[in-house]
mmCIF file of C-alpha atoms in Angstrom:
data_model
loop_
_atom_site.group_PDB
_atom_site.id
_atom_site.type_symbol
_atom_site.label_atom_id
_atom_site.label_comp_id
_atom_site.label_asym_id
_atom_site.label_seq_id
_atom_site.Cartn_x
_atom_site.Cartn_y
_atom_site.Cartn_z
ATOM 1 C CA UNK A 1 146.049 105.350 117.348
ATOM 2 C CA UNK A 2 143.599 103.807 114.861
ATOM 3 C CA UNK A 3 141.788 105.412 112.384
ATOM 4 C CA UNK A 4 137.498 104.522 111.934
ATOM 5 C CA UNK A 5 136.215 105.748 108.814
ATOM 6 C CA UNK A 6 132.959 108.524 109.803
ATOM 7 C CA UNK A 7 131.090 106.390 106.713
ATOM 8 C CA UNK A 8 131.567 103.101 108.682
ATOM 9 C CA UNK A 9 129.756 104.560 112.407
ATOM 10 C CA UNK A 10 125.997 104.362 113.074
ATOM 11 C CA UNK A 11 123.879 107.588 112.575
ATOM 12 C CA UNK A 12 123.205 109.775 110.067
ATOM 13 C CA UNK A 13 124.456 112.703 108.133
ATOM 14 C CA UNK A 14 123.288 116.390 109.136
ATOM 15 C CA UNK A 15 124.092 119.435 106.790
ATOM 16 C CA UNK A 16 125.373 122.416 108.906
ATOM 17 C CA UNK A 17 127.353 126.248 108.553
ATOM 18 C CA UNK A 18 129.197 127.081 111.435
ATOM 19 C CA UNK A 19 129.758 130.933 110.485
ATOM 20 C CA UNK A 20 126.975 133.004 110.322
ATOM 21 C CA UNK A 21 126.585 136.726 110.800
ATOM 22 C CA UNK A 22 123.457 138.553 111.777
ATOM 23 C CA UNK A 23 121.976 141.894 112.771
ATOM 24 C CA UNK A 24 123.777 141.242 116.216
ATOM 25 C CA UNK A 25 127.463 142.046 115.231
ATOM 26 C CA UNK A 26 127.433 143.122 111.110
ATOM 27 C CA UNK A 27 125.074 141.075 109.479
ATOM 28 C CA UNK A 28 122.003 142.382 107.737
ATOM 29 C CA UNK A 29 119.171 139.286 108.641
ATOM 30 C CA UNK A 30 118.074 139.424 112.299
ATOM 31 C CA UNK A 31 119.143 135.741 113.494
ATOM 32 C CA UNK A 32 115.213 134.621 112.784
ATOM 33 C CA UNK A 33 115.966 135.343 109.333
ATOM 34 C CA UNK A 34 119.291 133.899 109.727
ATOM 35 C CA UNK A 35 117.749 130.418 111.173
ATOM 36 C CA UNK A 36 114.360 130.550 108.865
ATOM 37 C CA UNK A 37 117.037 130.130 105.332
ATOM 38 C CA UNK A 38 118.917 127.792 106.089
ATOM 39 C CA UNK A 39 115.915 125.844 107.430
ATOM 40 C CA UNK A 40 114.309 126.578 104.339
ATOM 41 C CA UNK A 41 117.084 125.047 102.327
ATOM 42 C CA UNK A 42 117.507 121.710 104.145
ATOM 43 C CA UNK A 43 120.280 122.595 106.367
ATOM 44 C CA UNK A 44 119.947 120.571 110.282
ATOM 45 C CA UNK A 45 121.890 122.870 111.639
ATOM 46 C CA UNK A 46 123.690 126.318 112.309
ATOM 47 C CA UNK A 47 126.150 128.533 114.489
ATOM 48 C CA UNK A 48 125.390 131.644 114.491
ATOM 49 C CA UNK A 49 128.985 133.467 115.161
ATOM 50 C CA UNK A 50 128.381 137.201 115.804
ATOM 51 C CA UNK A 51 131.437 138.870 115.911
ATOM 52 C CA UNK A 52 131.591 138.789 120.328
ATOM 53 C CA UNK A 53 128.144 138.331 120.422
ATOM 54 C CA UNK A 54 127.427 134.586 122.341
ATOM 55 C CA UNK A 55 124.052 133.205 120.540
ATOM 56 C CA UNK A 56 123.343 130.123 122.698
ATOM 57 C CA UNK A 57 122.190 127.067 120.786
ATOM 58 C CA UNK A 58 118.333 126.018 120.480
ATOM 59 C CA UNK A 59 116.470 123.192 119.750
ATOM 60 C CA UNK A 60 113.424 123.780 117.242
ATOM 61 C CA UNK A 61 110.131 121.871 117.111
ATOM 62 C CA UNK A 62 109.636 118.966 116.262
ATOM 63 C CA UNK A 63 112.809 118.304 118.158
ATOM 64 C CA UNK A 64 114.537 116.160 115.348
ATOM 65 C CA UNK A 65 114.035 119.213 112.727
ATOM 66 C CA UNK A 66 116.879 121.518 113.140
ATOM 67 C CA UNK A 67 119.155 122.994 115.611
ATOM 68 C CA UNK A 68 121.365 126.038 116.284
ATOM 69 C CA UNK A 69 124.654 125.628 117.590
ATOM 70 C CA UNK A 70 125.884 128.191 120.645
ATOM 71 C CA UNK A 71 128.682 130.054 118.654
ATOM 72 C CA UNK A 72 130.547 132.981 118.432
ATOM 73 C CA UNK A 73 133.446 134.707 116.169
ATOM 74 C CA UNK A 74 136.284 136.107 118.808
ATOM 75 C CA UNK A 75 139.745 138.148 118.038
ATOM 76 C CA UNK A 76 142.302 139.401 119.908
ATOM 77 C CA UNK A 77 146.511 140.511 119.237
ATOM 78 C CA UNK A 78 147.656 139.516 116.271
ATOM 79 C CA UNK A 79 144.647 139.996 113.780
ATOM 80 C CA UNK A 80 143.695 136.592 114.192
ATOM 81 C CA UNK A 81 139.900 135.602 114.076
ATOM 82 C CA UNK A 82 138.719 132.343 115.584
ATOM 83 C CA UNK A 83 135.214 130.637 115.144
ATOM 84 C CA UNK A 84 133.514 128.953 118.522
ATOM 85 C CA UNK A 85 131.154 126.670 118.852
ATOM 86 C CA UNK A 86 129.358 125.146 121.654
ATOM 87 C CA UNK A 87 131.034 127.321 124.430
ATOM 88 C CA UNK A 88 129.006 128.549 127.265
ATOM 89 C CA UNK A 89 130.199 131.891 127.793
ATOM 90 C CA UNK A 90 132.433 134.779 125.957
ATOM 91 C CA UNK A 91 136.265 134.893 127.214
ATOM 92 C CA UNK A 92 137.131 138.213 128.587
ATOM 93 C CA UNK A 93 137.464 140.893 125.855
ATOM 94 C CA UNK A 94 140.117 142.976 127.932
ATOM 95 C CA UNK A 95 142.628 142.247 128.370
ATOM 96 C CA UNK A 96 143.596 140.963 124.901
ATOM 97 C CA UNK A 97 144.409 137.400 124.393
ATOM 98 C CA UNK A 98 146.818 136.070 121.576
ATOM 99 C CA UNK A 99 146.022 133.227 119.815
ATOM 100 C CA UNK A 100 146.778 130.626 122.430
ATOM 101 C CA UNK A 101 145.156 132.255 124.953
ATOM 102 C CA UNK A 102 142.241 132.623 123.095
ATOM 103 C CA UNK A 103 142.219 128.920 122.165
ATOM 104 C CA UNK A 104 142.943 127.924 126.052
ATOM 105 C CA UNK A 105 139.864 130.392 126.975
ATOM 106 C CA UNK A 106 137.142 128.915 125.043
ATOM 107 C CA UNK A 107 137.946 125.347 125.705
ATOM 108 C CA UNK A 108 137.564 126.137 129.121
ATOM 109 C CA UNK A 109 134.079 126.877 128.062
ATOM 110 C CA UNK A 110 133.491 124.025 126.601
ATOM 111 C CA UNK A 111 133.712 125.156 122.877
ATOM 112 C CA UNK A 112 135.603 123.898 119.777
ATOM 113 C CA UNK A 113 138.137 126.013 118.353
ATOM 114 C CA UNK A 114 138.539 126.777 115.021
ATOM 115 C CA UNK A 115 141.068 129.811 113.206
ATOM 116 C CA UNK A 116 138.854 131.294 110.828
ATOM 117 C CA UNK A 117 139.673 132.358 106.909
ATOM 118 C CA UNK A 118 143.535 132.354 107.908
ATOM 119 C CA UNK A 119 144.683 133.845 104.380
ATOM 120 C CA UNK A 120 141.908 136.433 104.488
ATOM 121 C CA UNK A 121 143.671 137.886 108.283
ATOM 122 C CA UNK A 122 147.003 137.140 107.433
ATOM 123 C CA UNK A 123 148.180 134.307 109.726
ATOM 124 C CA UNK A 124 150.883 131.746 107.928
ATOM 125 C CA UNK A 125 150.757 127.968 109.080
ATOM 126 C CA UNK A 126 154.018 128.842 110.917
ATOM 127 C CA UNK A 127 152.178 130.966 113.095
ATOM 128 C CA UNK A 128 148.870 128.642 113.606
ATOM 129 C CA UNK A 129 150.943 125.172 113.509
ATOM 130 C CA UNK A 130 152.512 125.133 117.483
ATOM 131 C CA UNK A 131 149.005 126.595 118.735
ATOM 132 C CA UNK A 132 147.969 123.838 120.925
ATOM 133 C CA UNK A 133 144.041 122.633 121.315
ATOM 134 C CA UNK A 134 143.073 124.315 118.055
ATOM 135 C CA UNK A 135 140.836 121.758 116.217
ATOM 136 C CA UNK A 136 141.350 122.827 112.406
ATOM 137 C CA UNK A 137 140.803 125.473 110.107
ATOM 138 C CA UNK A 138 138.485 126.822 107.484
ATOM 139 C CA UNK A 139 139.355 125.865 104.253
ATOM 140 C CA UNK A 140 137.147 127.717 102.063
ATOM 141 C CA UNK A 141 135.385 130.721 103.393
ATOM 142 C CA UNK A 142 132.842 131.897 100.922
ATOM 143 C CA UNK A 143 132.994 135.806 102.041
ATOM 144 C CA UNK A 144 136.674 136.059 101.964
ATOM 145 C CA UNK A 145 136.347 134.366 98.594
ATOM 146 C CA UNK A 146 133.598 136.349 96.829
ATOM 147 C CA UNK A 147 135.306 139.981 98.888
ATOM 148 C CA UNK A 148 138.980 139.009 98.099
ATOM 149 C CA UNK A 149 139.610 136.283 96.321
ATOM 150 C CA UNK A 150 140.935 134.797 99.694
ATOM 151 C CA UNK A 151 138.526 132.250 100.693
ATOM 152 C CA UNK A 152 141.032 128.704 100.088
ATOM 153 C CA UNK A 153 143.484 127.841 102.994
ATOM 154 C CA UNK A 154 144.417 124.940 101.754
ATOM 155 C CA UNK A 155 148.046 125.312 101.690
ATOM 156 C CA UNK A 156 148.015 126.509 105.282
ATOM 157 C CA UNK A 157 146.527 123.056 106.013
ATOM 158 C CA UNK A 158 148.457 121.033 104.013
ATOM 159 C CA UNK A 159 151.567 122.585 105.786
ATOM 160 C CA UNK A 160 150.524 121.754 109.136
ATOM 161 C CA UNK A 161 149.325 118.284 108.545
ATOM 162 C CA UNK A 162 152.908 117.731 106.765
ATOM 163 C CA UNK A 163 154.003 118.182 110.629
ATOM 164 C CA UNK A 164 151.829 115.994 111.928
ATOM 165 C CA UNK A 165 149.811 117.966 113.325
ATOM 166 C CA UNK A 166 145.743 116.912 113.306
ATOM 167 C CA UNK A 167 143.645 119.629 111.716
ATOM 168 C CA UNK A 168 140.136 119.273 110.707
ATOM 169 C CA UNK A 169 138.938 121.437 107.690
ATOM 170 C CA UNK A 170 135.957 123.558 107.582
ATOM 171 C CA UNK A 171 133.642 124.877 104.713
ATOM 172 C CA UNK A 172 131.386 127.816 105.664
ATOM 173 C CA UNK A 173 129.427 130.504 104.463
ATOM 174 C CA UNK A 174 130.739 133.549 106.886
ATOM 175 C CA UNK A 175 127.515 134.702 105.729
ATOM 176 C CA UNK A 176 127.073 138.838 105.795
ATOM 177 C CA UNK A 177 123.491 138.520 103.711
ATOM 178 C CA UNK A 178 125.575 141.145 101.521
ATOM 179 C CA UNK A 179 127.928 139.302 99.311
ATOM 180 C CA UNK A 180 125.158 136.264 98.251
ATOM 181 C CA UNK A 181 127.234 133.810 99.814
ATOM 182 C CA UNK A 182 125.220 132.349 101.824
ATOM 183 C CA UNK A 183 124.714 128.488 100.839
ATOM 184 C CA UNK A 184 128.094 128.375 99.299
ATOM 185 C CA UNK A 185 130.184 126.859 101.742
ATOM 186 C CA UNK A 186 129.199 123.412 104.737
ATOM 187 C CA UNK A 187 129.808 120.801 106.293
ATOM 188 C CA UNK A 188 128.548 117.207 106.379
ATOM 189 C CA UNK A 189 128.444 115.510 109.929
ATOM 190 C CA UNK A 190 127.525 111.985 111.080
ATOM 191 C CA UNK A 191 126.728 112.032 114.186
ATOM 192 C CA UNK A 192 123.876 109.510 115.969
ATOM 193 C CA UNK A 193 121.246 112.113 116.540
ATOM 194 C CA UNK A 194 120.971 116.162 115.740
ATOM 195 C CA UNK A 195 121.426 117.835 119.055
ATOM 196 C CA UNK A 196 124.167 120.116 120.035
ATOM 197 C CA UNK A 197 126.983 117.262 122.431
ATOM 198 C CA UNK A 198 126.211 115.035 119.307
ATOM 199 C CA UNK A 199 127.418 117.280 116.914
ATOM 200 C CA UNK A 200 129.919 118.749 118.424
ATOM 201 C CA UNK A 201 131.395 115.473 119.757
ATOM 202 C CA UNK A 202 131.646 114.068 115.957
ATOM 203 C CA UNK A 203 132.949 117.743 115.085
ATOM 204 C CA UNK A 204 135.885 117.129 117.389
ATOM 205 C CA UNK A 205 136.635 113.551 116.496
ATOM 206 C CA UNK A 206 136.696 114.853 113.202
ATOM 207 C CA UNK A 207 133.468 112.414 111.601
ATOM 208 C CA UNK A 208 132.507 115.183 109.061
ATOM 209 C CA UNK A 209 133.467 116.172 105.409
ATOM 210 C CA UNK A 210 133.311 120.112 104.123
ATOM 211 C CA UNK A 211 132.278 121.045 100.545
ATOM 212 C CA UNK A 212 130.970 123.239 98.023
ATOM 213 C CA UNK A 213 128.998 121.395 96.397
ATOM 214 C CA UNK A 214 129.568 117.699 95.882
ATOM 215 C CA UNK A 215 129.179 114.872 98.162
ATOM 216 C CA UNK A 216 131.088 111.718 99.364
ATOM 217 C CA UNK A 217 129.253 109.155 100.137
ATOM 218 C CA UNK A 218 132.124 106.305 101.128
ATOM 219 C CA UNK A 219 135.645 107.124 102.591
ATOM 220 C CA UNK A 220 137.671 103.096 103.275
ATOM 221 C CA UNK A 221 140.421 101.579 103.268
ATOM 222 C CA UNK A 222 140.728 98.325 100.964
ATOM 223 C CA UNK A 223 143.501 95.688 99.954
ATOM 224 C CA UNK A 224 144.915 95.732 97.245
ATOM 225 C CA UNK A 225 145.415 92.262 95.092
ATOM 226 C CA UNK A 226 148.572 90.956 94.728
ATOM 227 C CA UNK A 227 150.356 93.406 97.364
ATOM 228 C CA UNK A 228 153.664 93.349 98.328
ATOM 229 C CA UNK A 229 154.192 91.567 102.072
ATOM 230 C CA UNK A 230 154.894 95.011 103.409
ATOM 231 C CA UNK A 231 152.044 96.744 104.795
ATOM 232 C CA UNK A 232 152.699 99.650 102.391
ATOM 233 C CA UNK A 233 151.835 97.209 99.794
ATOM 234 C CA UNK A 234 148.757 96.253 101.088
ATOM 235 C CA UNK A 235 146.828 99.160 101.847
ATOM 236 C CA UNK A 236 145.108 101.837 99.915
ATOM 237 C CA UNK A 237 142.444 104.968 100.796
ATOM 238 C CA UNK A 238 138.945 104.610 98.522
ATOM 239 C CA UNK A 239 136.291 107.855 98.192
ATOM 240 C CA UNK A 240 133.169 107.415 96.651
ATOM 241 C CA UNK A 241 131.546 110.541 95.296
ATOM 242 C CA UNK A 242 128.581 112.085 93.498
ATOM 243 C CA UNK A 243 129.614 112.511 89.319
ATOM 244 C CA UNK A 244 133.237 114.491 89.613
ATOM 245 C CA UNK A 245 135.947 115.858 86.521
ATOM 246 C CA UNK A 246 138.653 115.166 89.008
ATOM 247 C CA UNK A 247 139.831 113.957 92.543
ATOM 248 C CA UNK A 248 142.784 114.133 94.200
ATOM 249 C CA UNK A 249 144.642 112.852 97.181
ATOM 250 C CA UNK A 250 146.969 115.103 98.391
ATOM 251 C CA UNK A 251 149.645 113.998 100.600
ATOM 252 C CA UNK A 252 153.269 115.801 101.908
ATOM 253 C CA UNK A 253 154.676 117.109 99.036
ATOM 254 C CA UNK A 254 154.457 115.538 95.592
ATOM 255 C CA UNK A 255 153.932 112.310 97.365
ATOM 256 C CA UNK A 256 149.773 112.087 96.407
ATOM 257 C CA UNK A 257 147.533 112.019 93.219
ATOM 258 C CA UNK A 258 145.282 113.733 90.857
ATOM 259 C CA UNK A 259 142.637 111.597 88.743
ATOM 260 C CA UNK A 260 140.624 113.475 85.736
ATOM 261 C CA UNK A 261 137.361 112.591 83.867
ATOM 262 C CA UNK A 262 138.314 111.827 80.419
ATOM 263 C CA UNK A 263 136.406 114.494 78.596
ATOM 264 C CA UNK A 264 132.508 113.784 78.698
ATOM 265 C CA UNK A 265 132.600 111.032 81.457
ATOM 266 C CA UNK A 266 132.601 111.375 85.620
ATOM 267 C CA UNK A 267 134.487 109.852 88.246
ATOM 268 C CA UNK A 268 132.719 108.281 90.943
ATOM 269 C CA UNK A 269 135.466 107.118 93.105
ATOM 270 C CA UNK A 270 139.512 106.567 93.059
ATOM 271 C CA UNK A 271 142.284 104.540 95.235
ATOM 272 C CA UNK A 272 145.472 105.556 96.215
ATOM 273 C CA UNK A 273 147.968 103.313 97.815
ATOM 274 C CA UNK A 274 149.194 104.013 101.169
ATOM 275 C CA UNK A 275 152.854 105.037 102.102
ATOM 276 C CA UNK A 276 154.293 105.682 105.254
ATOM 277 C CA UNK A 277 156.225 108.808 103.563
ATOM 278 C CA UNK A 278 152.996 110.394 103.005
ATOM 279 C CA UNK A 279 152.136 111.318 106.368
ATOM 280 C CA UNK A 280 148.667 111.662 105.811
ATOM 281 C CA UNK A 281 146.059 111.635 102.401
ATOM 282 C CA UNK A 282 142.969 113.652 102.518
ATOM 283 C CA UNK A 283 141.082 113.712 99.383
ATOM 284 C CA UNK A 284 139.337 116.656 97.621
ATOM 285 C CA UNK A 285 136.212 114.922 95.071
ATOM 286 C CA UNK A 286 135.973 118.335 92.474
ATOM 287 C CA UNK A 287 133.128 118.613 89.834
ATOM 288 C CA UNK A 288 132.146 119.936 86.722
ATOM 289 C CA UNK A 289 130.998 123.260 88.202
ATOM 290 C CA UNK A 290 134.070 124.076 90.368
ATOM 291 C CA UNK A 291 132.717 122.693 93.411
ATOM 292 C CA UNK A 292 134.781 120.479 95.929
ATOM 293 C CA UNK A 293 133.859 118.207 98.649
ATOM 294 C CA UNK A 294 137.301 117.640 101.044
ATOM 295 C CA UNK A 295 137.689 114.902 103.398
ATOM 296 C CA UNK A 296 139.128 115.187 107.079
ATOM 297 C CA UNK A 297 143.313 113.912 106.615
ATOM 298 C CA UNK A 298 143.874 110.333 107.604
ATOM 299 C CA UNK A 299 147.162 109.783 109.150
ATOM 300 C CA UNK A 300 149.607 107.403 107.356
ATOM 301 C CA UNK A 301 150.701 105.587 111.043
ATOM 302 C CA UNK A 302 147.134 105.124 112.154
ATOM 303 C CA UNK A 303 146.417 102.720 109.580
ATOM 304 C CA UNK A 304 149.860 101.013 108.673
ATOM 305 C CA UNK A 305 151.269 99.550 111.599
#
């Protein structure tokens, strides 16, 4: 495999939540509402995820303005909860499905899986990690974070990647329209137009970046001068970012690194050297506010050969 930074591909960017509640399921906006504030605040796009409720994805006028995203928020044995998007129709409610089932049932409908707030409902990455056809997780969930203090999964996705395994990570909203979180939580997508297969195609192939506030604007790869002859030597992972305290790469184990601000300055972008031990670096760009943009995991052996 090869990796192709989302930066690098033609397009453009499009600001979307995939997890949105409405009048339909528990949510207190009717989905007009729903769709007419996140227009209003410069978002492209939106799932609307009604809790076994299938809201089919639209296309609003003028065509290139903003779209909704078919989506849905489905459950079944084991307390698990898991966002879809772009599926055509509901999986059967009864029986109930585990997990796998679930995940096997909505890709058969054309959707993207995704487990939702995992620490809020309880499921470790032991449990999610040999779930096959699951596409990621959300990382930050803004309800389970303002309800419970709940709303990071970050550990959960750091321990599957440590396997190997691929997982994309979501920001989203979750959105209730009682807890003020909507806006709090997105994702960033380049894709080459705004329309529902474009999206969700760069969705799958992972060509997005989730935050909470801040923004990358370059994810590469560069030499480094004077490397070693080993490819380890030779390689390292850039990220350009809006003004940041601190960024981090985080890799398996202790095997990353952390960059700070010195006190009154930014950081606009960092390096860190690739390592074949690392099994993967993803980078999380944090700024003076709290807020963190996290990139997608690139995978040590698609790079180093």
């Amino acid at each position: 495999m090869s990796w192709t930074s989302p930066f690098s591909l033609p397009g453009s960017w499009f600001k979307g939540n995939l997890h949105t509640h409405t009048t339909q399921s528990d949510g207190a906006l009717t989905p007009d509402q729903a769709i007419a504030w996140y227009r209003e605040q410069g978002y492209d796009f939106l799932a609307i995820s009604d809790h076994w409720v299938l809201t089919k994805g639209q296309t609003f006028a003028p065509a290139t303005d903003f779209i909704t995203l078919s989506g849905a928020e489905l459950h079944g044995i084991g307390g698990y909860h898991l966002l879809a998007v772009g599926l055509s129709e509901l999986p059967p409610r009864k029986p109930e499905l585990d997990l796998q089932q679930m995940v096997e049932a909505v890709l058969a409908q054309g959707g993207v899986p995704f487990v939702a707030h995992p620490y809020w409902t309880g499921q470790t990455s032991a449990e999610i990690t040999n779930i096959q056809g699951i596409y990621g997780i959300e990382v930050f969930n803004a309800v389970c974070a303002r309800t419970r203090g709940l709303g990071y999964s970050l550990v959960h996705w750091d321990d599957m990647l440590a396997t190997g395994k691929r997982m994309w990570g979501l920001a989203v909203d979750d959105v209730h329209w009682k807890y003020n979180a909507q806006g709090m939580g997105f994702i960033m997508v380049k894709a080459p137009s705004l329309d529902q297969p474009s999206i969700l195609n760069a969705i799958r192939q992972g060509n997005f970046y989730a935050s909470t506030g801040p923004a990358i604007s370059d994810l590469r790869l560069e030499v480094l001068p004077g490397g070693s002859e080993q490819p380890e030597g030779k390689l390292a992972l850039r990220v350009h970012c809006s003004p940041c305290k601190a960024i981090t790469f985080y890799a398996r184990g202790p095997l990353g690194v952390r960059y700070e601000a010195p006190a009154g300055q930014y950081l606009y972008s960092a390096a860190c050297p690739l390592r074949t031990e690392q099994i993967y670096l993803r980078v999380a760009c944090e700024d003076e506010n709290g807020g963190i943009a996290w990139s997608n995991p690139v995978f040590v052996e698609d790079v180093l050969d």
